[in-house]
Amino acid sequence: MGFQPDHFYMYLSSEYTQSQLCPNTPRVFVNDFNEKINFTGQWEMAIVNMAYYPDENVTTPECKPKSIYILCDSIKSSYTPIGMANVLKRHYLTNEWESLSGSIAHPEYHRLSANCLSNIKIYITDAYFNLIQLTSGLLAVTLHFRKV
């Protein structure tokens, strides 16, 4: 990447997958890039929007956590009450899974763990970092990257 702006947005989706061995689901997905993204200097990112689209023919799990954690392998780990983790955002759920959708009111920025990215992996977990029971539908996130 030749030209480097001071910030940019990136859309990721559980719909896109490169591997048939490990297909994407809404609770864990990887988006591979056509080209590596090289960052000059210090950069950080935050999740600014999230949208969940359930499958019409599949019922969502009845057992729903009160909050979820959005983890990302491309940010530096930080301390949590149960250990170190790459937590991008904690998100509180209301009565429906559809409350996963919407803009993030107060984005939390985190430093990137590397100066070069070839993919980004997103995990959706409960408070104990167990993957949530959400295996169907589509989850999309928008990330904001900015130079520090």
PDB file of N, CA and C in Angstrom, residues 47-132:
ATOM      1  N   ILE A  47     -13.785  -0.876  16.767  1.00  0.00           N
ATOM      2  CA  ILE A  47     -14.989  -1.285  16.055  1.00  0.00           C
ATOM      3  C   ILE A  47     -15.986  -0.135  16.179  1.00  0.00           C
ATOM      4  N   VAL A  48     -16.543   0.304  15.037  1.00  0.00           N
ATOM      5  CA  VAL A  48     -17.461   1.449  15.046  1.00  0.00           C
ATOM      6  C   VAL A  48     -18.883   1.082  14.624  1.00  0.00           C
ATOM      7  N   ASN A  49     -19.054  -0.111  14.044  1.00  0.00           N
ATOM      8  CA  ASN A  49     -20.382  -0.542  13.640  1.00  0.00           C
ATOM      9  C   ASN A  49     -20.403  -2.065  13.580  1.00  0.00           C
ATOM     10  N   MET A  50     -21.562  -2.630  13.882  1.00  0.00           N
ATOM     11  CA  MET A  50     -21.723  -4.070  13.849  1.00  0.00           C
ATOM     12  C   MET A  50     -23.149  -4.372  13.394  1.00  0.00           C
ATOM     13  N   ALA A  51     -23.312  -5.419  12.591  1.00  0.00           N
ATOM     14  CA  ALA A  51     -24.645  -5.793  12.121  1.00  0.00           C
ATOM     15  C   ALA A  51     -24.752  -7.307  12.086  1.00  0.00           C
ATOM     16  N   TYR A  52     -25.828  -7.816  12.678  1.00  0.00           N
ATOM     17  CA  TYR A  52     -26.110  -9.256  12.657  1.00  0.00           C
ATOM     18  C   TYR A  52     -27.376  -9.491  11.860  1.00  0.00           C
ATOM     19  N   TYR A  53     -27.284 -10.408  10.889  1.00  0.00           N
ATOM     20  CA  TYR A  53     -28.414 -10.773  10.047  1.00  0.00           C
ATOM     21  C   TYR A  53     -28.688 -12.261  10.256  1.00  0.00           C
ATOM     22  N   PRO A  54     -29.713 -12.606  11.051  1.00  0.00           N
ATOM     23  CA  PRO A  54     -29.985 -14.029  11.302  1.00  0.00           C
ATOM     24  C   PRO A  54     -30.533 -14.727  10.060  1.00  0.00           C
ATOM     25  N   ASP A  55     -30.297 -16.035   9.983  1.00  0.00           N
ATOM     26  CA  ASP A  55     -30.908 -16.844   8.919  1.00  0.00           C
ATOM     27  C   ASP A  55     -32.401 -16.942   9.187  1.00  0.00           C
ATOM     28  N   GLU A  56     -33.192 -16.847   8.149  1.00  0.00           N
ATOM     29  CA  GLU A  56     -34.644 -16.917   8.306  1.00  0.00           C
ATOM     30  C   GLU A  56     -35.112 -18.303   8.734  1.00  0.00           C
ATOM     31  N   ASN A  57     -34.421 -19.347   8.300  1.00  0.00           N
ATOM     32  CA  ASN A  57     -34.862 -20.720   8.553  1.00  0.00           C
ATOM     33  C   ASN A  57     -34.285 -21.327   9.826  1.00  0.00           C
ATOM     34  N   VAL A  58     -33.436 -20.589  10.521  1.00  0.00           N
ATOM     35  CA  VAL A  58     -32.773 -21.127  11.701  1.00  0.00           C
ATOM     36  C   VAL A  58     -33.131 -20.256  12.903  1.00  0.00           C
ATOM     37  N   THR A  59     -33.483 -20.894  14.001  1.00  0.00           N
ATOM     38  CA  THR A  59     -33.782 -20.126  15.210  1.00  0.00           C
ATOM     39  C   THR A  59     -32.484 -19.829  15.945  1.00  0.00           C
ATOM     40  N   THR A  60     -32.397 -18.638  16.501  1.00  0.00           N
ATOM     41  CA  THR A  60     -31.208 -18.262  17.268  1.00  0.00           C
ATOM     42  C   THR A  60     -31.279 -18.923  18.634  1.00  0.00           C
ATOM     43  N   PRO A  61     -30.144 -19.158  19.253  1.00  0.00           N
ATOM     44  CA  PRO A  61     -30.141 -19.837  20.549  1.00  0.00           C
ATOM     45  C   PRO A  61     -30.952 -19.078  21.597  1.00  0.00           C
ATOM     46  N   GLU A  62     -31.672 -19.836  22.427  1.00  0.00           N
ATOM     47  CA  GLU A  62     -32.446 -19.228  23.506  1.00  0.00           C
ATOM     48  C   GLU A  62     -31.529 -18.699  24.602  1.00  0.00           C
ATOM     49  N   CYS A  63     -30.460 -19.431  24.868  1.00  0.00           N
ATOM     50  CA  CYS A  63     -29.525 -19.043  25.919  1.00  0.00           C
ATOM     51  C   CYS A  63     -28.611 -17.951  25.370  1.00  0.00           C
ATOM     52  N   LYS A  64     -28.828 -16.747  25.828  1.00  0.00           N
ATOM     53  CA  LYS A  64     -28.078 -15.600  25.324  1.00  0.00           C
ATOM     54  C   LYS A  64     -27.354 -14.920  26.477  1.00  0.00           C
ATOM     55  N   PRO A  65     -26.069 -14.638  26.334  1.00  0.00           N
ATOM     56  CA  PRO A  65     -25.367 -13.940  27.408  1.00  0.00           C
ATOM     57  C   PRO A  65     -25.860 -12.502  27.540  1.00  0.00           C
ATOM     58  N   LYS A  66     -25.649 -11.912  28.710  1.00  0.00           N
ATOM     59  CA  LYS A  66     -26.055 -10.521  28.930  1.00  0.00           C
ATOM     60  C   LYS A  66     -25.129  -9.561  28.190  1.00  0.00           C
ATOM     61  N   SER A  67     -23.900 -10.003  28.000  1.00  0.00           N
ATOM     62  CA  SER A  67     -22.958  -9.197  27.232  1.00  0.00           C
ATOM     63  C   SER A  67     -22.044 -10.128  26.453  1.00  0.00           C
ATOM     64  N   ILE A  68     -21.474  -9.597  25.398  1.00  0.00           N
ATOM     65  CA  ILE A  68     -20.522 -10.356  24.596  1.00  0.00           C
ATOM     66  C   ILE A  68     -19.219  -9.580  24.535  1.00  0.00           C
ATOM     67  N   TYR A  69     -18.170 -10.286  24.209  1.00  0.00           N
ATOM     68  CA  TYR A  69     -16.869  -9.672  23.990  1.00  0.00           C
ATOM     69  C   TYR A  69     -16.485  -9.897  22.539  1.00  0.00           C
ATOM     70  N   ILE A  70     -16.039  -8.840  21.897  1.00  0.00           N
ATOM     71  CA  ILE A  70     -15.569  -8.917  20.522  1.00  0.00           C
ATOM     72  C   ILE A  70     -14.053  -8.911  20.594  1.00  0.00           C
ATOM     73  N   LEU A  71     -13.447 -10.016  20.219  1.00  0.00           N
ATOM     74  CA  LEU A  71     -11.998 -10.160  20.256  1.00  0.00           C
ATOM     75  C   LEU A  71     -11.437 -10.076  18.847  1.00  0.00           C
ATOM     76  N   CYS A  72     -10.205  -9.614  18.745  1.00  0.00           N
ATOM     77  CA  CYS A  72      -9.553  -9.466  17.451  1.00  0.00           C
ATOM     78  C   CYS A  72      -8.085  -9.833  17.600  1.00  0.00           C
ATOM     79  N   ASP A  73      -7.584 -10.674  16.704  1.00  0.00           N
ATOM     80  CA  ASP A  73      -6.198 -11.122  16.799  1.00  0.00           C
ATOM     81  C   ASP A  73      -5.179 -10.069  16.358  1.00  0.00           C
ATOM     82  N   SER A  74      -5.625  -8.926  15.848  1.00  0.00           N
ATOM     83  CA  SER A  74      -4.707  -7.919  15.299  1.00  0.00           C
ATOM     84  C   SER A  74      -4.407  -6.768  16.255  1.00  0.00           C
ATOM     85  N   ILE A  75      -4.906  -6.857  17.493  1.00  0.00           N
ATOM     86  CA  ILE A  75      -4.620  -5.809  18.471  1.00  0.00           C
ATOM     87  C   ILE A  75      -3.802  -6.384  19.619  1.00  0.00           C
ATOM     88  N   LYS A  76      -3.155  -5.492  20.363  1.00  0.00           N
ATOM     89  CA  LYS A  76      -2.359  -5.920  21.509  1.00  0.00           C
ATOM     90  C   LYS A  76      -3.281  -6.396  22.625  1.00  0.00           C
ATOM     91  N   SER A  77      -2.821  -7.404  23.348  1.00  0.00           N
ATOM     92  CA  SER A  77      -3.578  -7.932  24.479  1.00  0.00           C
ATOM     93  C   SER A  77      -3.618  -6.923  25.614  1.00  0.00           C
ATOM     94  N   SER A  78      -4.669  -7.021  26.415  1.00  0.00           N
ATOM     95  CA  SER A  78      -4.787  -6.167  27.591  1.00  0.00           C
ATOM     96  C   SER A  78      -5.320  -7.009  28.750  1.00  0.00           C
ATOM     97  N   TYR A  79      -5.207  -6.466  29.946  1.00  0.00           N
ATOM     98  CA  TYR A  79      -5.665  -7.186  31.128  1.00  0.00           C
ATOM     99  C   TYR A  79      -7.190  -7.169  31.217  1.00  0.00           C
ATOM    100  N   THR A  80      -7.758  -8.305  31.594  1.00  0.00           N
ATOM    101  CA  THR A  80      -9.194  -8.435  31.851  1.00  0.00           C
ATOM    102  C   THR A  80      -9.333  -9.098  33.221  1.00  0.00           C
ATOM    103  N   PRO A  81     -10.527  -9.145  33.790  1.00  0.00           N
ATOM    104  CA  PRO A  81     -10.694  -9.800  35.094  1.00  0.00           C
ATOM    105  C   PRO A  81     -10.286 -11.276  35.115  1.00  0.00           C
ATOM    106  N   ILE A  82     -10.273 -11.947  33.954  1.00  0.00           N
ATOM    107  CA  ILE A  82      -9.887 -13.364  33.966  1.00  0.00           C
ATOM    108  C   ILE A  82      -8.611 -13.643  33.177  1.00  0.00           C
ATOM    109  N   GLY A  83      -7.812 -12.627  32.906  1.00  0.00           N
ATOM    110  CA  GLY A  83      -6.537 -12.834  32.228  1.00  0.00           C
ATOM    111  C   GLY A  83      -6.349 -11.902  31.038  1.00  0.00           C
ATOM    112  N   MET A  84      -5.259 -12.121  30.312  1.00  0.00           N
ATOM    113  CA  MET A  84      -4.943 -11.306  29.141  1.00  0.00           C
ATOM    114  C   MET A  84      -5.809 -11.734  27.958  1.00  0.00           C
ATOM    115  N   ALA A  85      -6.258 -10.751  27.175  1.00  0.00           N
ATOM    116  CA  ALA A  85      -7.064 -11.058  25.987  1.00  0.00           C
ATOM    117  C   ALA A  85      -6.993  -9.893  25.007  1.00  0.00           C
ATOM    118  N   ASN A  86      -7.316 -10.174  23.745  1.00  0.00           N
ATOM    119  CA  ASN A  86      -7.338  -9.174  22.679  1.00  0.00           C
ATOM    120  C   ASN A  86      -8.759  -8.628  22.539  1.00  0.00           C
ATOM    121  N   VAL A  87      -9.273  -7.982  23.566  1.00  0.00           N
ATOM    122  CA  VAL A  87     -10.654  -7.507  23.582  1.00  0.00           C
ATOM    123  C   VAL A  87     -10.756  -6.200  22.812  1.00  0.00           C
ATOM    124  N   LEU A  88     -11.552  -6.223  21.763  1.00  0.00           N
ATOM    125  CA  LEU A  88     -11.797  -5.025  20.964  1.00  0.00           C
ATOM    126  C   LEU A  88     -12.929  -4.207  21.576  1.00  0.00           C
ATOM    127  N   LYS A  89     -13.970  -4.888  22.091  1.00  0.00           N
ATOM    128  CA  LYS A  89     -15.111  -4.180  22.676  1.00  0.00           C
ATOM    129  C   LYS A  89     -15.972  -5.147  23.475  1.00  0.00           C
ATOM    130  N   ARG A  90     -16.521  -4.665  24.601  1.00  0.00           N
ATOM    131  CA  ARG A  90     -17.563  -5.387  25.322  1.00  0.00           C
ATOM    132  C   ARG A  90     -18.882  -4.762  24.899  1.00  0.00           C
ATOM    133  N   HIS A  91     -19.852  -5.605  24.573  1.00  0.00           N
ATOM    134  CA  HIS A  91     -21.135  -5.121  24.056  1.00  0.00           C
ATOM    135  C   HIS A  91     -22.265  -5.746  24.862  1.00  0.00           C
ATOM    136  N   TYR A  92     -23.153  -4.915  25.389  1.00  0.00           N
ATOM    137  CA  TYR A  92     -24.288  -5.404  26.171  1.00  0.00           C
ATOM    138  C   TYR A  92     -25.457  -5.717  25.244  1.00  0.00           C
ATOM    139  N   LEU A  93     -26.089  -6.857  25.485  1.00  0.00           N
ATOM    140  CA  LEU A  93     -27.223  -7.282  24.674  1.00  0.00           C
ATOM    141  C   LEU A  93     -28.522  -6.972  25.399  1.00  0.00           C
ATOM    142  N   THR A  94     -29.543  -6.612  24.631  1.00  0.00           N
ATOM    143  CA  THR A  94     -30.879  -6.442  25.206  1.00  0.00           C
ATOM    144  C   THR A  94     -31.627  -7.752  25.024  1.00  0.00           C
ATOM    145  N   ASN A  95     -32.899  -7.714  24.797  1.00  0.00           N
ATOM    146  CA  ASN A  95     -33.701  -8.931  24.733  1.00  0.00           C
ATOM    147  C   ASN A  95     -33.469  -9.780  23.491  1.00  0.00           C
ATOM    148  N   GLU A  96     -33.040  -9.206  22.404  1.00  0.00           N
ATOM    149  CA  GLU A  96     -32.943  -9.945  21.147  1.00  0.00           C
ATOM    150  C   GLU A  96     -31.503  -9.976  20.633  1.00  0.00           C
ATOM    151  N   TRP A  97     -31.185 -11.022  19.839  1.00  0.00           N
ATOM    152  CA  TRP A  97     -29.871 -11.102  19.204  1.00  0.00           C
ATOM    153  C   TRP A  97     -29.668  -9.941  18.233  1.00  0.00           C
ATOM    154  N   GLU A  98     -30.777  -9.401  17.714  1.00  0.00           N
ATOM    155  CA  GLU A  98     -30.661  -8.294  16.774  1.00  0.00           C
ATOM    156  C   GLU A  98     -30.044  -7.058  17.416  1.00  0.00           C
ATOM    157  N   SER A  99     -29.973  -7.029  18.750  1.00  0.00           N
ATOM    158  CA  SER A  99     -29.338  -5.894  19.416  1.00  0.00           C
ATOM    159  C   SER A  99     -27.825  -5.883  19.163  1.00  0.00           C
ATOM    160  N   LEU A 100     -27.335  -6.907  18.470  1.00  0.00           N
ATOM    161  CA  LEU A 100     -25.941  -6.876  18.027  1.00  0.00           C
ATOM    162  C   LEU A 100     -25.727  -5.822  16.944  1.00  0.00           C
ATOM    163  N   SER A 101     -26.802  -5.380  16.307  1.00  0.00           N
ATOM    164  CA  SER A 101     -26.684  -4.455  15.182  1.00  0.00           C
ATOM    165  C   SER A 101     -26.716  -3.010  15.639  1.00  0.00           C
ATOM    166  N   GLY A 102     -25.884  -2.190  14.978  1.00  0.00           N
ATOM    167  CA  GLY A 102     -25.916  -0.758  15.224  1.00  0.00           C
ATOM    168  C   GLY A 102     -24.535  -0.149  15.364  1.00  0.00           C
ATOM    169  N   SER A 103     -24.521   1.166  15.464  1.00  0.00           N
ATOM    170  CA  SER A 103     -23.276   1.898  15.647  1.00  0.00           C
ATOM    171  C   SER A 103     -22.795   1.742  17.085  1.00  0.00           C
ATOM    172  N   ILE A 104     -21.508   1.753  17.258  1.00  0.00           N
ATOM    173  CA  ILE A 104     -20.909   1.677  18.586  1.00  0.00           C
ATOM    174  C   ILE A 104     -20.789   3.111  19.103  1.00  0.00           C
ATOM    175  N   ALA A 105     -21.490   3.409  20.180  1.00  0.00           N
ATOM    176  CA  ALA A 105     -21.579   4.784  20.689  1.00  0.00           C
ATOM    177  C   ALA A 105     -20.224   5.338  21.124  1.00  0.00           C
ATOM    178  N   HIS A 106     -19.447   4.538  21.821  1.00  0.00           N
ATOM    179  CA  HIS A 106     -18.153   5.003  22.328  1.00  0.00           C
ATOM    180  C   HIS A 106     -17.066   4.023  21.900  1.00  0.00           C
ATOM    181  N   PRO A 107     -16.514   4.218  20.701  1.00  0.00           N
ATOM    182  CA  PRO A 107     -15.468   3.294  20.229  1.00  0.00           C
ATOM    183  C   PRO A 107     -14.266   3.296  21.162  1.00  0.00           C
ATOM    184  N   GLU A 108     -13.719   2.125  21.380  1.00  0.00           N
ATOM    185  CA  GLU A 108     -12.511   1.975  22.200  1.00  0.00           C
ATOM    186  C   GLU A 108     -11.359   1.614  21.264  1.00  0.00           C
ATOM    187  N   TYR A 109     -10.364   2.474  21.213  1.00  0.00           N
ATOM    188  CA  TYR A 109      -9.233   2.249  20.312  1.00  0.00           C
ATOM    189  C   TYR A 109      -8.157   1.424  20.995  1.00  0.00           C
ATOM    190  N   HIS A 110      -7.557   0.517  20.197  1.00  0.00           N
ATOM    191  CA  HIS A 110      -6.515  -0.372  20.691  1.00  0.00           C
ATOM    192  C   HIS A 110      -5.365  -0.388  19.697  1.00  0.00           C
ATOM    193  N   ARG A 111      -4.158  -0.444  20.211  1.00  0.00           N
ATOM    194  CA  ARG A 111      -2.967  -0.479  19.359  1.00  0.00           C
ATOM    195  C   ARG A 111      -2.903  -1.773  18.567  1.00  0.00           C
ATOM    196  N   LEU A 112      -2.438  -1.660  17.330  1.00  0.00           N
ATOM    197  CA  LEU A 112      -2.237  -2.846  16.495  1.00  0.00           C
ATOM    198  C   LEU A 112      -1.071  -3.662  17.041  1.00  0.00           C
ATOM    199  N   SER A 113      -1.157  -4.964  16.888  1.00  0.00           N
ATOM    200  CA  SER A 113      -0.098  -5.839  17.392  1.00  0.00           C
ATOM    201  C   SER A 113       1.056  -5.993  16.406  1.00  0.00           C
ATOM    202  N   ALA A 114       0.868  -5.555  15.159  1.00  0.00           N
ATOM    203  CA  ALA A 114       1.919  -5.672  14.142  1.00  0.00           C
ATOM    204  C   ALA A 114       1.808  -4.505  13.160  1.00  0.00           C
ATOM    205  N   ASN A 115       2.892  -4.231  12.428  1.00  0.00           N
ATOM    206  CA  ASN A 115       2.894  -3.161  11.433  1.00  0.00           C
ATOM    207  C   ASN A 115       2.506  -3.663  10.044  1.00  0.00           C
ATOM    208  N   CYS A 116       2.138  -4.940   9.951  1.00  0.00           N
ATOM    209  CA  CYS A 116       1.743  -5.522   8.668  1.00  0.00           C
ATOM    210  C   CYS A 116       0.607  -6.514   8.915  1.00  0.00           C
ATOM    211  N   LEU A 117      -0.489  -6.371   8.181  1.00  0.00           N
ATOM    212  CA  LEU A 117      -1.627  -7.282   8.320  1.00  0.00           C
ATOM    213  C   LEU A 117      -1.939  -7.948   6.984  1.00  0.00           C
ATOM    214  N   SER A 118      -2.131  -9.255   7.007  1.00  0.00           N
ATOM    215  CA  SER A 118      -2.576  -9.980   5.809  1.00  0.00           C
ATOM    216  C   SER A 118      -3.995 -10.510   5.988  1.00  0.00           C
ATOM    217  N   ASN A 119      -4.493 -10.487   7.219  1.00  0.00           N
ATOM    218  CA  ASN A 119      -5.865 -10.873   7.510  1.00  0.00           C
ATOM    219  C   ASN A 119      -6.248 -10.358   8.887  1.00  0.00           C
ATOM    220  N   ILE A 120      -7.529 -10.437   9.198  1.00  0.00           N
ATOM    221  CA  ILE A 120      -8.029 -10.086  10.533  1.00  0.00           C
ATOM    222  C   ILE A 120      -9.013 -11.166  10.940  1.00  0.00           C
ATOM    223  N   LYS A 121      -8.880 -11.624  12.188  1.00  0.00           N
ATOM    224  CA  LYS A 121      -9.768 -12.644  12.730  1.00  0.00           C
ATOM    225  C   LYS A 121     -10.577 -12.033  13.872  1.00  0.00           C
ATOM    226  N   ILE A 122     -11.899 -12.242  13.836  1.00  0.00           N
ATOM    227  CA  ILE A 122     -12.824 -11.721  14.840  1.00  0.00           C
ATOM    228  C   ILE A 122     -13.456 -12.900  15.574  1.00  0.00           C
ATOM    229  N   TYR A 123     -13.518 -12.812  16.902  1.00  0.00           N
ATOM    230  CA  TYR A 123     -14.161 -13.814  17.745  1.00  0.00           C
ATOM    231  C   TYR A 123     -15.259 -13.135  18.559  1.00  0.00           C
ATOM    232  N   ILE A 124     -16.397 -13.795  18.729  1.00  0.00           N
ATOM    233  CA  ILE A 124     -17.469 -13.283  19.579  1.00  0.00           C
ATOM    234  C   ILE A 124     -17.617 -14.276  20.740  1.00  0.00           C
ATOM    235  N   THR A 125     -17.384 -13.805  21.965  1.00  0.00           N
ATOM    236  CA  THR A 125     -17.360 -14.696  23.123  1.00  0.00           C
ATOM    237  C   THR A 125     -18.248 -14.174  24.250  1.00  0.00           C
ATOM    238  N   ASP A 126     -18.396 -15.028  25.268  1.00  0.00           N
ATOM    239  CA  ASP A 126     -19.058 -14.595  26.498  1.00  0.00           C
ATOM    240  C   ASP A 126     -17.999 -13.996  27.430  1.00  0.00           C
ATOM    241  N   ALA A 127     -18.376 -13.688  28.655  1.00  0.00           N
ATOM    242  CA  ALA A 127     -17.466 -13.046  29.609  1.00  0.00           C
ATOM    243  C   ALA A 127     -16.283 -13.929  30.008  1.00  0.00           C
ATOM    244  N   TYR A 128     -16.392 -15.239  29.774  1.00  0.00           N
ATOM    245  CA  TYR A 128     -15.304 -16.171  30.098  1.00  0.00           C
ATOM    246  C   TYR A 128     -14.496 -16.549  28.867  1.00  0.00           C
ATOM    247  N   PHE A 129     -14.722 -15.829  27.774  1.00  0.00           N
ATOM    248  CA  PHE A 129     -14.035 -16.007  26.499  1.00  0.00           C
ATOM    249  C   PHE A 129     -14.315 -17.353  25.844  1.00  0.00           C
ATOM    250  N   ASN A 130     -15.509 -17.893  26.111  1.00  0.00           N
ATOM    251  CA  ASN A 130     -16.004 -19.061  25.377  1.00  0.00           C
ATOM    252  C   ASN A 130     -16.792 -18.546  24.182  1.00  0.00           C
ATOM    253  N   LEU A 131     -16.614 -19.179  23.024  1.00  0.00           N
ATOM    254  CA  LEU A 131     -17.373 -18.762  21.846  1.00  0.00           C
ATOM    255  C   LEU A 131     -18.861 -18.865  22.130  1.00  0.00           C
ATOM    256  N   ILE A 132     -19.624 -17.852  21.722  1.00  0.00           N
ATOM    257  CA  ILE A 132     -21.062 -17.891  21.946  1.00  0.00           C
ATOM    258  C   ILE A 132     -21.705 -18.877  20.978  1.00  0.00           C
TER     259      ILE A 132
END
